[in-house]
Every structure is written in structure tokens, then in C-alpha cells.
PDB file of C-alpha atoms in Angstrom:
ATOM      1  CA  MET P   1      28.286 -63.615 -75.861  1.00  0.00           C
ATOM      2  CA  GLU P   2      27.267 -60.846 -73.070  1.00  0.00           C
ATOM      3  CA  ASN P   3      23.075 -59.278 -73.903  1.00  0.00           C
ATOM      4  CA  ASN P   4      24.073 -56.195 -74.240  1.00  0.00           C
ATOM      5  CA  LYS P   5      24.935 -55.725 -77.632  1.00  0.00           C
ATOM      6  CA  LYS P   6      23.954 -52.990 -79.470  1.00  0.00           C
ATOM      7  CA  PHE P   7      22.716 -53.253 -82.952  1.00  0.00           C
ATOM      8  CA  ALA P   8      22.692 -51.163 -85.850  1.00  0.00           C
ATOM      9  CA  VAL P   9      20.633 -51.821 -89.249  1.00  0.00           C
ATOM     10  CA  ILE P  10      22.323 -49.887 -92.444  1.00  0.00           C
ATOM     11  CA  GLY P  11      20.198 -49.693 -95.217  1.00  0.00           C
ATOM     12  CA  GLY P  12      16.685 -47.633 -96.117  1.00  0.00           C
ATOM     13  CA  GLY P  13      14.724 -50.748 -98.359  1.00  0.00           C
ATOM     14  CA  SER P  14      12.354 -52.986 -97.814  1.00  0.00           C
ATOM     15  CA  TRP P  15      14.921 -55.712 -96.024  1.00  0.00           C
ATOM     16  CA  ALA P  16      16.668 -53.268 -94.277  1.00  0.00           C
ATOM     17  CA  THR P  17      13.095 -51.623 -92.579  1.00  0.00           C
ATOM     18  CA  ALA P  18      12.252 -55.978 -91.663  1.00  0.00           C
ATOM     19  CA  ILE P  19      15.201 -56.526 -90.250  1.00  0.00           C
ATOM     20  CA  ALA P  20      14.656 -52.771 -87.651  1.00  0.00           C
ATOM     21  CA  LYS P  21      11.049 -54.549 -87.301  1.00  0.00           C
ATOM     22  CA  MET P  22      12.278 -57.522 -86.113  1.00  0.00           C
ATOM     23  CA  LEU P  23      14.832 -56.170 -83.638  1.00  0.00           C
ATOM     24  CA  CYS P  24      12.560 -53.691 -82.305  1.00  0.00           C
ATOM     25  CA  GLU P  25      10.550 -56.418 -80.951  1.00  0.00           C
ATOM     26  CA  ASN P  26      13.726 -57.769 -79.182  1.00  0.00           C
ATOM     27  CA  GLN P  27      15.516 -54.533 -78.586  1.00  0.00           C
ATOM     28  CA  GLU P  28      15.503 -51.410 -76.119  1.00  0.00           C
ATOM     29  CA  LYS P  29      17.329 -49.150 -79.378  1.00  0.00           C
ATOM     30  CA  ILE P  30      18.677 -49.547 -82.079  1.00  0.00           C
ATOM     31  CA  ALA P  31      20.574 -47.323 -84.410  1.00  0.00           C
ATOM     32  CA  TRP P  32      19.516 -47.202 -88.034  1.00  0.00           C
ATOM     33  CA  TYR P  33      21.699 -45.483 -91.042  1.00  0.00           C
ATOM     34  CA  MET P  34      19.879 -44.592 -94.171  1.00  0.00           C
ATOM     35  CA  ARG P  35      21.117 -42.493 -97.036  1.00  0.00           C
ATOM     36  CA  SER P  36      17.493 -40.567 -97.674  1.00  0.00           C
ATOM     37  CA  THR P  37      17.577 -37.507 -95.487  1.00  0.00           C
ATOM     38  CA  TYR P  38      13.568 -36.953 -96.689  1.00  0.00           C
ATOM     39  CA  ALA P  39      12.594 -40.846 -95.168  1.00  0.00           C
ATOM     40  CA  LEU P  40      14.584 -40.078 -91.931  1.00  0.00           C
ATOM     41  CA  GLU P  41      12.692 -37.162 -91.388  1.00  0.00           C
ATOM     42  CA  HIS P  42       8.751 -38.904 -92.588  1.00  0.00           C
ATOM     43  CA  LEU P  43       9.938 -41.836 -90.367  1.00  0.00           C
ATOM     44  CA  LYS P  44      10.715 -39.347 -87.054  1.00  0.00           C
ATOM     45  CA  HIS P  45       7.684 -37.452 -87.732  1.00  0.00           C
ATOM     46  CA  GLN P  46       5.247 -39.741 -89.432  1.00  0.00           C
ATOM     47  CA  LYS P  47       6.695 -43.342 -87.402  1.00  0.00           C
ATOM     48  CA  HIS P  48       7.026 -45.673 -90.506  1.00  0.00           C
ATOM     49  CA  ASN P  49       9.343 -45.684 -93.565  1.00  0.00           C
ATOM     50  CA  PRO P  50       7.430 -43.546 -96.265  1.00  0.00           C
ATOM     51  CA  ASN P  51       8.967 -45.506 -99.344  1.00  0.00           C
ATOM     52  CA  TYR P  52       9.512 -49.019 -97.675  1.00  0.00           C
ATOM     53  CA  LEU P  53       6.509 -51.295 -96.111  1.00  0.00           C
ATOM     54  CA  SER P  54       5.263 -48.003 -95.239  1.00  0.00           C
ATOM     55  CA  SER P  55       2.752 -49.877 -93.278  1.00  0.00           C
ATOM     56  CA  VAL P  56       4.814 -50.642 -90.663  1.00  0.00           C
ATOM     57  CA  ALA P  57       4.808 -48.493 -87.575  1.00  0.00           C
ATOM     58  CA  PHE P  58       7.517 -47.869 -85.475  1.00  0.00           C
ATOM     59  CA  ASP P  59       8.438 -46.812 -81.982  1.00  0.00           C
ATOM     60  CA  THR P  60      10.409 -44.330 -82.048  1.00  0.00           C
ATOM     61  CA  ASP P  61      11.905 -43.997 -78.972  1.00  0.00           C
ATOM     62  CA  LYS P  62      13.432 -47.306 -80.010  1.00  0.00           C
ATOM     63  CA  LEU P  63      14.911 -46.088 -82.463  1.00  0.00           C
ATOM     64  CA  GLN P  64      18.417 -43.792 -82.554  1.00  0.00           C
ATOM     65  CA  LEU P  65      17.881 -42.712 -86.573  1.00  0.00           C
ATOM     66  CA  THR P  66      20.733 -41.239 -88.604  1.00  0.00           C
ATOM     67  CA  ASN P  67      22.043 -40.334 -91.898  1.00  0.00           C
ATOM     68  CA  ASP P  68      25.385 -40.770 -91.111  1.00  0.00           C
ATOM     69  CA  ILE P  69      27.216 -43.712 -90.905  1.00  0.00           C
ATOM     70  CA  ASN P  70      29.979 -43.605 -88.403  1.00  0.00           C
ATOM     71  CA  GLU P  71      27.147 -42.488 -85.964  1.00  0.00           C
ATOM     72  CA  ALA P  72      25.497 -46.244 -86.868  1.00  0.00           C
ATOM     73  CA  ILE P  73      28.867 -47.751 -86.660  1.00  0.00           C
ATOM     74  CA  LYS P  74      29.824 -46.050 -83.095  1.00  0.00           C
ATOM     75  CA  PHE P  75      26.752 -46.871 -82.015  1.00  0.00           C
ATOM     76  CA  ALA P  76      26.458 -50.934 -82.493  1.00  0.00           C
ATOM     77  CA  ASP P  77      28.348 -53.727 -81.485  1.00  0.00           C
ATOM     78  CA  ILE P  78      27.250 -55.459 -84.422  1.00  0.00           C
ATOM     79  CA  LEU P  79      26.422 -54.010 -87.703  1.00  0.00           C
ATOM     80  CA  ILE P  80      23.328 -55.693 -90.119  1.00  0.00           C
ATOM     81  CA  PHE P  81      23.614 -54.545 -93.937  1.00  0.00           C
ATOM     82  CA  ALA P  82      21.161 -54.779 -95.992  1.00  0.00           C
ATOM     83  CA  ILE P  83      21.867 -52.396 -98.913  1.00  0.00           C
ATOM     84  CA  PRO P  84      21.903 -53.500-102.868  1.00  0.00           C
ATOM     85  CA  SER P  85      25.352 -54.899-103.575  1.00  0.00           C
ATOM     86  CA  ALA P  86      25.893 -52.198-105.713  1.00  0.00           C
ATOM     87  CA  PHE P  87      26.175 -49.837-103.951  1.00  0.00           C
ATOM     88  CA  LEU P  88      27.576 -50.893-101.199  1.00  0.00           C
ATOM     89  CA  SER P  89      31.297 -49.817-101.528  1.00  0.00           C
ATOM     90  CA  GLY P  90      30.128 -46.244-102.250  1.00  0.00           C
ATOM     91  CA  GLU P  91      28.550 -46.390 -98.957  1.00  0.00           C
ATOM     92  CA  LEU P  92      31.774 -47.890 -97.131  1.00  0.00           C
ATOM     93  CA  GLU P  93      33.531 -44.875 -98.577  1.00  0.00           C
ATOM     94  CA  LYS P  94      32.047 -42.756 -96.317  1.00  0.00           C
ATOM     95  CA  MET P  95      33.145 -44.452 -93.204  1.00  0.00           C
ATOM     96  CA  THR P  96      35.497 -42.822 -90.964  1.00  0.00           C
ATOM     97  CA  GLU P  97      34.824 -44.549 -88.502  1.00  0.00           C
ATOM     98  CA  SER P  98      36.487 -48.075 -87.019  1.00  0.00           C
ATOM     99  CA  LEU P  99      34.770 -51.967 -87.815  1.00  0.00           C
ATOM    100  CA  GLU P 100      37.901 -53.269 -85.337  1.00  0.00           C
ATOM    101  CA  GLY P 101      36.122 -55.380 -83.301  1.00  0.00           C
ATOM    102  CA  LYS P 102      32.366 -54.970 -84.484  1.00  0.00           C
ATOM    103  CA  THR P 103      30.793 -57.730 -85.542  1.00  0.00           C
ATOM    104  CA  ILE P 104      29.633 -57.659 -89.158  1.00  0.00           C
ATOM    105  CA  PHE P 105      26.081 -59.637 -90.945  1.00  0.00           C
ATOM    106  CA  SER P 106      25.251 -59.368 -94.369  1.00  0.00           C
ATOM    107  CA  ALA P 107      21.544 -59.241 -94.913  1.00  0.00           C
ATOM    108  CA  ILE P 108      22.816 -58.280 -98.652  1.00  0.00           C
ATOM    109  CA  LYS P 109      22.063 -60.876-101.343  1.00  0.00           C
ATOM    110  CA  GLY P 110      24.899 -60.316-104.372  1.00  0.00           C
ATOM    111  CA  ILE P 111      27.979 -60.209-104.785  1.00  0.00           C
ATOM    112  CA  VAL P 112      30.323 -56.727-105.026  1.00  0.00           C
ATOM    113  CA  PRO P 113      31.087 -55.610-108.132  1.00  0.00           C
ATOM    114  CA  GLU P 114      33.836 -53.524-107.664  1.00  0.00           C
ATOM    115  CA  THR P 115      35.499 -56.964-106.232  1.00  0.00           C
ATOM    116  CA  SER P 116      33.524 -59.780-107.077  1.00  0.00           C
ATOM    117  CA  LEU P 117      33.552 -61.150-104.237  1.00  0.00           C
ATOM    118  CA  ILE P 118      30.162 -62.336-101.834  1.00  0.00           C
ATOM    119  CA  VAL P 119      29.949 -59.125 -99.249  1.00  0.00           C
ATOM    120  CA  GLY P 120      31.161 -61.303 -96.485  1.00  0.00           C
ATOM    121  CA  GLU P 121      34.572 -62.031 -98.485  1.00  0.00           C
ATOM    122  CA  HIS P 122      34.400 -58.492 -99.202  1.00  0.00           C
ATOM    123  CA  PHE P 123      34.622 -57.343 -95.893  1.00  0.00           C
ATOM    124  CA  HIS P 124      36.981 -60.077 -95.051  1.00  0.00           C
ATOM    125  CA  SER P 125      40.212 -58.748 -97.720  1.00  0.00           C
ATOM    126  CA  GLN P 126      39.242 -55.189 -97.273  1.00  0.00           C
ATOM    127  CA  PHE P 127      38.728 -54.394 -94.095  1.00  0.00           C
ATOM    128  CA  ASN P 128      40.479 -57.162 -92.764  1.00  0.00           C
ATOM    129  CA  ILE P 129      37.349 -58.655 -90.567  1.00  0.00           C
ATOM    130  CA  PRO P 130      38.145 -61.997 -89.354  1.00  0.00           C
ATOM    131  CA  TYR P 131      35.584 -64.704 -90.229  1.00  0.00           C
ATOM    132  CA  GLU P 132      34.245 -65.373 -86.729  1.00  0.00           C
ATOM    133  CA  ASN P 133      32.853 -61.119 -87.117  1.00  0.00           C
ATOM    134  CA  ILE P 134      31.323 -61.845 -89.954  1.00  0.00           C
ATOM    135  CA  GLY P 135      27.639 -63.211 -90.433  1.00  0.00           C
ATOM    136  CA  VAL P 136      24.760 -64.294 -92.689  1.00  0.00           C
ATOM    137  CA  ILE P 137      21.415 -63.519 -92.744  1.00  0.00           C
ATOM    138  CA  THR P 138      19.434 -65.370 -95.050  1.00  0.00           C
ATOM    139  CA  GLY P 139      15.475 -66.378 -95.891  1.00  0.00           C
ATOM    140  CA  PRO P 140      13.406 -68.392 -97.104  1.00  0.00           C
ATOM    141  CA  CYS P 141      11.865 -64.746 -96.512  1.00  0.00           C
ATOM    142  CA  HIS P 142      10.405 -61.261 -97.909  1.00  0.00           C
ATOM    143  CA  ALA P 143      10.415 -58.598 -96.322  1.00  0.00           C
ATOM    144  CA  GLU P 144       6.529 -58.020 -97.317  1.00  0.00           C
ATOM    145  CA  GLU P 145       5.635 -60.851 -95.196  1.00  0.00           C
ATOM    146  CA  VAL P 146       7.617 -59.707 -92.084  1.00  0.00           C
ATOM    147  CA  ALA P 147       5.168 -56.667 -92.365  1.00  0.00           C
ATOM    148  CA  LEU P 148       2.475 -58.591 -92.279  1.00  0.00           C
ATOM    149  CA  GLU P 149       3.925 -60.332 -89.599  1.00  0.00           C
ATOM    150  CA  ARG P 150       3.108 -63.666 -91.315  1.00  0.00           C
ATOM    151  CA  LEU P 151       5.183 -66.720 -89.895  1.00  0.00           C
ATOM    152  CA  SER P 152       7.978 -66.619 -91.806  1.00  0.00           C
ATOM    153  CA  TYR P 153      11.843 -68.569 -91.390  1.00  0.00           C
ATOM    154  CA  LEU P 154      15.350 -67.137 -90.751  1.00  0.00           C
ATOM    155  CA  THR P 155      19.210 -69.193 -91.482  1.00  0.00           C
ATOM    156  CA  ILE P 156      21.757 -66.934 -89.707  1.00  0.00           C
ATOM    157  CA  ALA P 157      25.367 -68.043 -90.424  1.00  0.00           C
ATOM    158  CA  CYS P 158      28.187 -67.329 -88.649  1.00  0.00           C
ATOM    159  CA  SER P 159      31.584 -69.793 -87.923  1.00  0.00           C
ATOM    160  CA  ASP P 160      31.295 -68.425 -84.383  1.00  0.00           C
ATOM    161  CA  LYS P 161      27.778 -70.153 -83.203  1.00  0.00           C
ATOM    162  CA  VAL P 162      27.328 -68.028 -80.485  1.00  0.00           C
ATOM    163  CA  LYS P 163      26.836 -65.402 -82.420  1.00  0.00           C
ATOM    164  CA  ALA P 164      24.664 -66.888 -84.345  1.00  0.00           C
ATOM    165  CA  LYS P 165      22.644 -67.667 -81.798  1.00  0.00           C
ATOM    166  CA  TYR P 166      23.173 -64.613 -80.338  1.00  0.00           C
ATOM    167  CA  LEU P 167      21.697 -62.831 -83.367  1.00  0.00           C
ATOM    168  CA  ALA P 168      18.994 -64.901 -83.846  1.00  0.00           C
ATOM    169  CA  LYS P 169      17.727 -65.123 -80.214  1.00  0.00           C
ATOM    170  CA  ASN P 170      17.596 -61.213 -81.067  1.00  0.00           C
ATOM    171  CA  VAL P 171      15.445 -61.664 -84.466  1.00  0.00           C
ATOM    172  CA  SER P 172      13.406 -64.363 -82.799  1.00  0.00           C
ATOM    173  CA  SER P 173       9.443 -63.476 -82.233  1.00  0.00           C
ATOM    174  CA  TYR P 174       5.942 -65.305 -82.795  1.00  0.00           C
ATOM    175  CA  TYR P 175       5.858 -64.916 -86.706  1.00  0.00           C
ATOM    176  CA  ILE P 176      10.156 -64.992 -87.097  1.00  0.00           C
ATOM    177  CA  LYS P 177      11.726 -68.460 -86.193  1.00  0.00           C
ATOM    178  CA  THR P 178      14.999 -68.854 -86.783  1.00  0.00           C
ATOM    179  CA  LYS P 179      17.582 -71.514 -87.323  1.00  0.00           C
ATOM    180  CA  THR P 180      21.651 -71.495 -87.345  1.00  0.00           C
ATOM    181  CA  SER P 181      24.403 -72.817 -89.987  1.00  0.00           C
ATOM    182  CA  ASP P 182      28.554 -72.302 -89.817  1.00  0.00           C
ATOM    183  CA  ASP P 183      28.044 -72.492 -93.558  1.00  0.00           C
ATOM    184  CA  ILE P 184      28.511 -68.559 -94.222  1.00  0.00           C
ATOM    185  CA  VAL P 185      29.857 -69.082 -97.854  1.00  0.00           C
ATOM    186  CA  GLY P 186      27.595 -71.438 -99.440  1.00  0.00           C
ATOM    187  CA  THR P 187      24.360 -69.907 -97.811  1.00  0.00           C
ATOM    188  CA  GLU P 188      25.745 -66.124 -99.340  1.00  0.00           C
ATOM    189  CA  TYR P 189      26.443 -67.969-102.550  1.00  0.00           C
ATOM    190  CA  ALA P 190      22.844 -69.870-102.720  1.00  0.00           C
ATOM    191  CA  ALA P 191      21.127 -66.210-101.826  1.00  0.00           C
ATOM    192  CA  VAL P 192      23.120 -64.695-104.527  1.00  0.00           C
ATOM    193  CA  LEU P 193      22.487 -67.536-107.292  1.00  0.00           C
ATOM    194  CA  LYS P 194      18.680 -67.627-106.244  1.00  0.00           C
ATOM    195  CA  ASN P 195      18.173 -64.391-107.531  1.00  0.00           C
ATOM    196  CA  ILE P 196      19.384 -65.365-111.181  1.00  0.00           C
ATOM    197  CA  TYR P 197      16.646 -68.421-111.048  1.00  0.00           C
ATOM    198  CA  SER P 198      14.235 -66.100-110.033  1.00  0.00           C
ATOM    199  CA  ILE P 199      14.846 -63.885-113.019  1.00  0.00           C
ATOM    200  CA  ALA P 200      15.199 -67.400-115.054  1.00  0.00           C
ATOM    201  CA  ALA P 201      11.992 -68.623-113.718  1.00  0.00           C
ATOM    202  CA  GLY P 202      10.011 -64.776-114.129  1.00  0.00           C
ATOM    203  CA  ILE P 203      11.180 -64.838-117.613  1.00  0.00           C
ATOM    204  CA  ALA P 204       9.904 -68.068-118.243  1.00  0.00           C
ATOM    205  CA  HIS P 205       6.882 -66.473-117.102  1.00  0.00           C
ATOM    206  CA  GLY P 206       6.618 -63.275-119.294  1.00  0.00           C
ATOM    207  CA  LEU P 207       7.656 -65.977-122.437  1.00  0.00           C
ATOM    208  CA  GLY P 208       4.202 -68.113-121.676  1.00  0.00           C
ATOM    209  CA  TYR P 209       6.124 -71.337-119.857  1.00  0.00           C
ATOM    210  CA  GLY P 210       3.173 -72.715-117.724  1.00  0.00           C
ATOM    211  CA  ASP P 211       3.511 -74.430-114.443  1.00  0.00           C
ATOM    212  CA  ASN P 212       5.188 -77.847-115.675  1.00  0.00           C
ATOM    213  CA  PHE P 213       8.036 -75.765-117.147  1.00  0.00           C
ATOM    214  CA  GLN P 214       8.188 -73.985-113.813  1.00  0.00           C
ATOM    215  CA  ALA P 215       8.847 -77.189-112.125  1.00  0.00           C
ATOM    216  CA  VAL P 216      11.347 -78.100-114.414  1.00  0.00           C
ATOM    217  CA  LEU P 217      13.414 -75.480-113.948  1.00  0.00           C
ATOM    218  CA  MET P 218      13.577 -75.036-110.696  1.00  0.00           C
ATOM    219  CA  SER P 219      14.297 -78.366-109.401  1.00  0.00           C
ATOM    220  CA  ASN P 220      17.683 -77.900-112.327  1.00  0.00           C
ATOM    221  CA  ALA P 221      18.168 -74.722-110.420  1.00  0.00           C
ATOM    222  CA  ILE P 222      18.844 -76.326-107.184  1.00  0.00           C
ATOM    223  CA  ARG P 223      21.009 -79.065-109.146  1.00  0.00           C
ATOM    224  CA  GLU P 224      22.615 -75.762-110.658  1.00  0.00           C
ATOM    225  CA  MET P 225      22.954 -74.451-107.635  1.00  0.00           C
ATOM    226  CA  LYS P 226      24.807 -77.466-105.591  1.00  0.00           C
ATOM    227  CA  LYS P 227      27.111 -78.036-108.615  1.00  0.00           C
ATOM    228  CA  PHE P 228      28.222 -74.234-108.654  1.00  0.00           C
ATOM    229  CA  ILE P 229      28.753 -73.881-104.466  1.00  0.00           C
ATOM    230  CA  LYS P 230      30.640 -77.027-103.984  1.00  0.00           C
ATOM    231  CA  LYS P 231      33.177 -75.410-107.322  1.00  0.00           C
ATOM    232  CA  VAL P 232      33.506 -72.108-105.006  1.00  0.00           C
ATOM    233  CA  HIS P 233      33.448 -74.098-101.519  1.00  0.00           C
ATOM    234  CA  ARG P 234      33.395 -77.945-100.492  1.00  0.00           C
ATOM    235  CA  MET P 235      31.813 -78.465 -97.427  1.00  0.00           C
ATOM    236  CA  LYS P 236      29.438 -80.907 -96.417  1.00  0.00           C
ATOM    237  CA  ARG P 237      25.538 -79.396 -96.522  1.00  0.00           C
ATOM    238  CA  ASN P 238      22.428 -80.511 -97.667  1.00  0.00           C
ATOM    239  CA  ILE P 239      20.909 -78.270-100.370  1.00  0.00           C
ATOM    240  CA  ASN P 240      17.356 -79.096 -99.862  1.00  0.00           C
ATOM    241  CA  ASP P 241      17.228 -77.055 -96.414  1.00  0.00           C
ATOM    242  CA  SER P 242      15.290 -74.548 -96.395  1.00  0.00           C
ATOM    243  CA  ALA P 243      18.756 -71.827 -96.561  1.00  0.00           C
ATOM    244  CA  TYR P 244      18.719 -72.709 -99.514  1.00  0.00           C
ATOM    245  CA  LEU P 245      15.987 -74.891-101.219  1.00  0.00           C
ATOM    246  CA  GLY P 246      13.660 -72.752 -99.767  1.00  0.00           C
ATOM    247  CA  ASP P 247      14.893 -69.548-100.543  1.00  0.00           C
ATOM    248  CA  LEU P 248      15.166 -70.667-104.429  1.00  0.00           C
ATOM    249  CA  LEU P 249      11.186 -71.170-103.917  1.00  0.00           C
ATOM    250  CA  VAL P 250      10.020 -68.713-102.355  1.00  0.00           C
ATOM    251  CA  THR P 251      11.966 -65.965-104.597  1.00  0.00           C
ATOM    252  CA  GLY P 252      10.958 -68.094-107.366  1.00  0.00           C
ATOM    253  CA  TYR P 253       7.619 -68.191-107.203  1.00  0.00           C
ATOM    254  CA  SER P 254       6.658 -65.683-105.246  1.00  0.00           C
ATOM    255  CA  VAL P 255       4.273 -62.311-105.576  1.00  0.00           C
ATOM    256  CA  PHE P 256       6.363 -60.593-103.750  1.00  0.00           C
ATOM    257  CA  SER P 257       9.767 -61.419-105.450  1.00  0.00           C
ATOM    258  CA  ARG P 258      11.515 -58.157-107.134  1.00  0.00           C
ATOM    259  CA  ASN P 259      13.972 -60.517-109.855  1.00  0.00           C
ATOM    260  CA  ARG P 260      11.069 -62.104-110.725  1.00  0.00           C
ATOM    261  CA  MET P 261       9.044 -59.445-111.585  1.00  0.00           C
ATOM    262  CA  PHE P 262      12.095 -57.599-113.508  1.00  0.00           C
ATOM    263  CA  GLY P 263      12.659 -61.334-115.123  1.00  0.00           C
ATOM    264  CA  ASN P 264       9.060 -61.547-116.254  1.00  0.00           C
ATOM    265  CA  MET P 265       9.324 -57.992-117.879  1.00  0.00           C
ATOM    266  CA  ILE P 266      11.831 -59.309-119.670  1.00  0.00           C
ATOM    267  CA  GLY P 267      10.533 -61.970-120.776  1.00  0.00           C
ATOM    268  CA  LYS P 268       7.258 -59.763-122.113  1.00  0.00           C
ATOM    269  CA  GLY P 269       9.759 -58.036-124.421  1.00  0.00           C
ATOM    270  CA  TYR P 270      10.890 -54.787-121.982  1.00  0.00           C
ATOM    271  CA  THR P 271      14.231 -53.235-122.424  1.00  0.00           C
ATOM    272  CA  VAL P 272      16.755 -54.204-119.304  1.00  0.00           C
ATOM    273  CA  LYS P 273      16.856 -50.687-118.595  1.00  0.00           C
ATOM    274  CA  SER P 274      12.684 -49.889-119.493  1.00  0.00           C
ATOM    275  CA  ALA P 275      12.068 -52.458-116.648  1.00  0.00           C
ATOM    276  CA  GLN P 276      14.905 -51.049-114.371  1.00  0.00           C
ATOM    277  CA  MET P 277      13.327 -47.463-114.421  1.00  0.00           C
ATOM    278  CA  GLU P 278       9.499 -49.332-114.068  1.00  0.00           C
ATOM    279  CA  MET P 279      10.749 -51.028-111.400  1.00  0.00           C
ATOM    280  CA  SER P 280      10.675 -49.040-107.959  1.00  0.00           C
ATOM    281  CA  MET P 281      13.333 -51.684-105.798  1.00  0.00           C
ATOM    282  CA  VAL P 282      17.031 -53.086-106.841  1.00  0.00           C
ATOM    283  CA  ALA P 283      16.154 -56.738-108.889  1.00  0.00           C
ATOM    284  CA  GLU P 284      19.386 -58.021-107.134  1.00  0.00           C
ATOM    285  CA  GLY P 285      19.640 -60.878-109.803  1.00  0.00           C
ATOM    286  CA  TYR P 286      20.672 -58.359-112.639  1.00  0.00           C
ATOM    287  CA  TYR P 287      24.048 -57.412-110.993  1.00  0.00           C
ATOM    288  CA  ALA P 288      24.394 -61.257-109.773  1.00  0.00           C
ATOM    289  CA  VAL P 289      24.251 -62.973-112.684  1.00  0.00           C
ATOM    290  CA  LYS P 290      27.413 -61.111-114.965  1.00  0.00           C
ATOM    291  CA  SER P 291      29.317 -61.727-111.536  1.00  0.00           C
ATOM    292  CA  ALA P 292      28.625 -65.329-110.970  1.00  0.00           C
ATOM    293  CA  TYR P 293      28.939 -66.006-114.761  1.00  0.00           C
ATOM    294  CA  ASN P 294      32.542 -64.232-114.808  1.00  0.00           C
ATOM    295  CA  LEU P 295      33.309 -66.297-111.865  1.00  0.00           C
ATOM    296  CA  ASN P 296      32.483 -69.395-113.147  1.00  0.00           C
ATOM    297  CA  LEU P 297      34.755 -68.688-116.016  1.00  0.00           C
ATOM    298  CA  GLU P 298      37.073 -69.943-113.459  1.00  0.00           C
ATOM    299  CA  TYR P 299      35.801 -73.089-112.119  1.00  0.00           C
ATOM    300  CA  LYS P 300      33.924 -73.870-114.605  1.00  0.00           C
ATOM    301  CA  ALA P 301      30.601 -75.377-113.208  1.00  0.00           C
ATOM    302  CA  LYS P 302      27.742 -76.842-115.582  1.00  0.00           C
ATOM    303  CA  THR P 303      25.144 -73.916-115.449  1.00  0.00           C
ATOM    304  CA  PRO P 304      23.385 -73.922-118.160  1.00  0.00           C
ATOM    305  CA  ILE P 305      20.760 -71.343-116.766  1.00  0.00           C
ATOM    306  CA  ILE P 306      22.862 -68.710-115.508  1.00  0.00           C
ATOM    307  CA  ASP P 307      24.498 -68.716-119.433  1.00  0.00           C
ATOM    308  CA  ALA P 308      20.726 -68.109-120.021  1.00  0.00           C
ATOM    309  CA  VAL P 309      19.841 -65.399-118.242  1.00  0.00           C
ATOM    310  CA  TYR P 310      23.300 -63.592-118.891  1.00  0.00           C
ATOM    311  CA  GLN P 311      22.505 -64.099-122.717  1.00  0.00           C
ATOM    312  CA  ILE P 312      19.646 -62.513-122.385  1.00  0.00           C
ATOM    313  CA  LEU P 313      20.378 -59.617-120.156  1.00  0.00           C
ATOM    314  CA  TYR P 314      23.780 -58.689-120.980  1.00  0.00           C
ATOM    315  CA  GLU P 315      24.062 -59.580-124.417  1.00  0.00           C
ATOM    316  CA  GLY P 316      21.299 -58.724-126.053  1.00  0.00           C
ATOM    317  CA  LYS P 317      20.124 -61.760-127.066  1.00  0.00           C
ATOM    318  CA  ASP P 318      16.494 -62.830-127.978  1.00  0.00           C
ATOM    319  CA  ALA P 319      14.755 -64.319-124.979  1.00  0.00           C
ATOM    320  CA  LYS P 320      12.286 -66.611-126.704  1.00  0.00           C
ATOM    321  CA  ALA P 321      15.211 -68.463-129.151  1.00  0.00           C
ATOM    322  CA  VAL P 322      17.653 -68.776-125.292  1.00  0.00           C
ATOM    323  CA  PHE P 323      14.684 -70.527-123.493  1.00  0.00           C
ATOM    324  CA  SER P 324      13.925 -72.713-126.860  1.00  0.00           C
ATOM    325  CA  LYS P 325      17.679 -73.494-126.612  1.00  0.00           C
ATOM    326  CA  LEU P 326      17.699 -73.794-122.875  1.00  0.00           C
ATOM    327  CA  THR P 327      14.241 -76.169-122.469  1.00  0.00           C
ATOM    328  CA  GLU P 328      16.526 -78.520-123.910  1.00  0.00           C
ATOM    329  CA  LYS P 329      19.388 -78.929-121.669  1.00  0.00           C
ATOM    330  CA  LEU P 330      17.482 -79.626-118.984  1.00  0.00           C
ATOM    331  CA  ASP P 331      15.508 -82.772-117.378  1.00  0.00           C
TER     332      ASP P 331
END
């Protein structure tokens, strides 16, 4: 792959900001689209995102900032989407520029509600992007630790290994280590499911369950994830790799995990709406659990943890009662 490919980051949140920081370590100029005019102007003049990872200072000479998604698409060969899945369709409706010939990497950890597809499948089915031009960026990696330049690991998945290696090289630095994978479907589903299990971990904590139960919950979660992904996309993969198990663990245990925080509030008795209002960031797992639950009506994998979280968030069942029953199903 040529060495002069240009990048654009689509999104203005914490993960988009972290990815922009990583790319700026290696690129002379990147395009960065964000919807908020206020955030854009603040970034131009104050050199940091006012809403997310505000400690990260940017060299604005390296940024082509825009609130026109078409300008970012026109600028770049490689587009990295990092916006909540629930808002993806709305942003894509603004497009007039063609995606033909572009490489799309998803840093979105969710299912697109309008199509019930993971992001890669959505781009393939709705925009005819060939799978060799679609990739996934996954962890274990929290944006907050990227901001602090704490050692972090990324997995870059694409069926075209050359494209995966090219992106990996361009986000690598002394604090970011990367590996590549060809399992774009499995890694993307793992990134979706781990947010649901993180909500479960948060609910358990909010209800007063201790570390012993959390360990049992997480060990059951990785086995449940393996069964689900195997039903959806059968191929040889090691579920204990960091893209699957590692990403699950960091999301389930970290103080930076917004999904765990959301679940913790639910366990403490918050309603879904009140928990969402109190959080300034989107908990992707809330949307993911409905999509995964409905998808599993077709695949019929055994998923007691997903079922339990769905009952609490969407059927309004009492969290304490649901988890009491769940404890009998885990081993």
C-alpha cells in the first residue's frame, strides 16, 4: 500500500479524539470531522477538545478541522468512523461525496439500529463497500489512557492484511502497540458484546455483589461471547486473544468504562432514562443489548447474561430479582 494515504476521523467524542491523537503522532495532516461547531472553534483556538479528553493538546497545523462530513471524505483515502452507532445513519445521510475507492475502518462498538447490522456489514450492504476495504479498530484500549499516554494495545482487523498493517503502522507509537487480524466480523461482534457484559458487571456491582461473583460473571461472559460469535460467523479464532478476552476484561473492570458506570447506576436503582441523563457520554451497550437480543432470536445461542441485561433495561424487570435468577445459571 502506498505510503501517502490520507486519513480522516469522523466523530467528536473521546474515542475519536484519542484516534486523532494517535494519527497525529505519524501524519503531517489529518482531516477531522465533528458535528459541534462550538467544539470545532474551541479546538481551533484553544488546541484541545473542550468536551472530551480536554487534557490532550493538538498541533492544529496538523488538523484540517471541518463540520462538513463531505469535506473530510473528499480529503481522505482512509476514513475512521468513531461516532455512536445509534447516530451513524443520521450522519451518513449528510453525505453527498462518494465512498467509492475509500477504505473504511470502524472504531464504533455497536450495532446500527436501523439495519441491525454491525458497522462493517452496514457499510457493505448500504454503500456497496467491498469487504476488503472495510476494517475494525478494537482494544483493549480506553481513550482516557491514550490521553495519558499509558501503554495500550490495539487490534486492527481487515481481510486485506496490507491495509490492516498500514493503519497499524500509522497509529503505533511508544505508548500504542498494535497487532493485526483478519477476523473483521468476530472482532467487531466482540467489541459490541463486551459492552453488554460490562453493563452486567456494573449492575452486579451496584447490587452489592463482590469480586468473587464478578470473576464468575466475566468467565461466563467470555464463554457466552464465544458461543454467540461462533453462531454468527464460524471461523478459527482464539477467544482468549486480547481483541476478545482482553477487551472484555478492561471494559468490565475499568473505572473508565462508561458501560460499567451505566450498569452500576441501574444496579443502584436509577431508571434507564435518569442514568442516561446523568452520564455525559453514550453507553453503547444500552443499544447493543436490544440488537444482540433480537439477533439471537434467530441464532439461538445460549446467552443468559445478555437475556438478563435485556430484561432489566427493556422489560423493566427488577435488577435484584433478575440477577438472583442469573446466579443459578452461572458456573
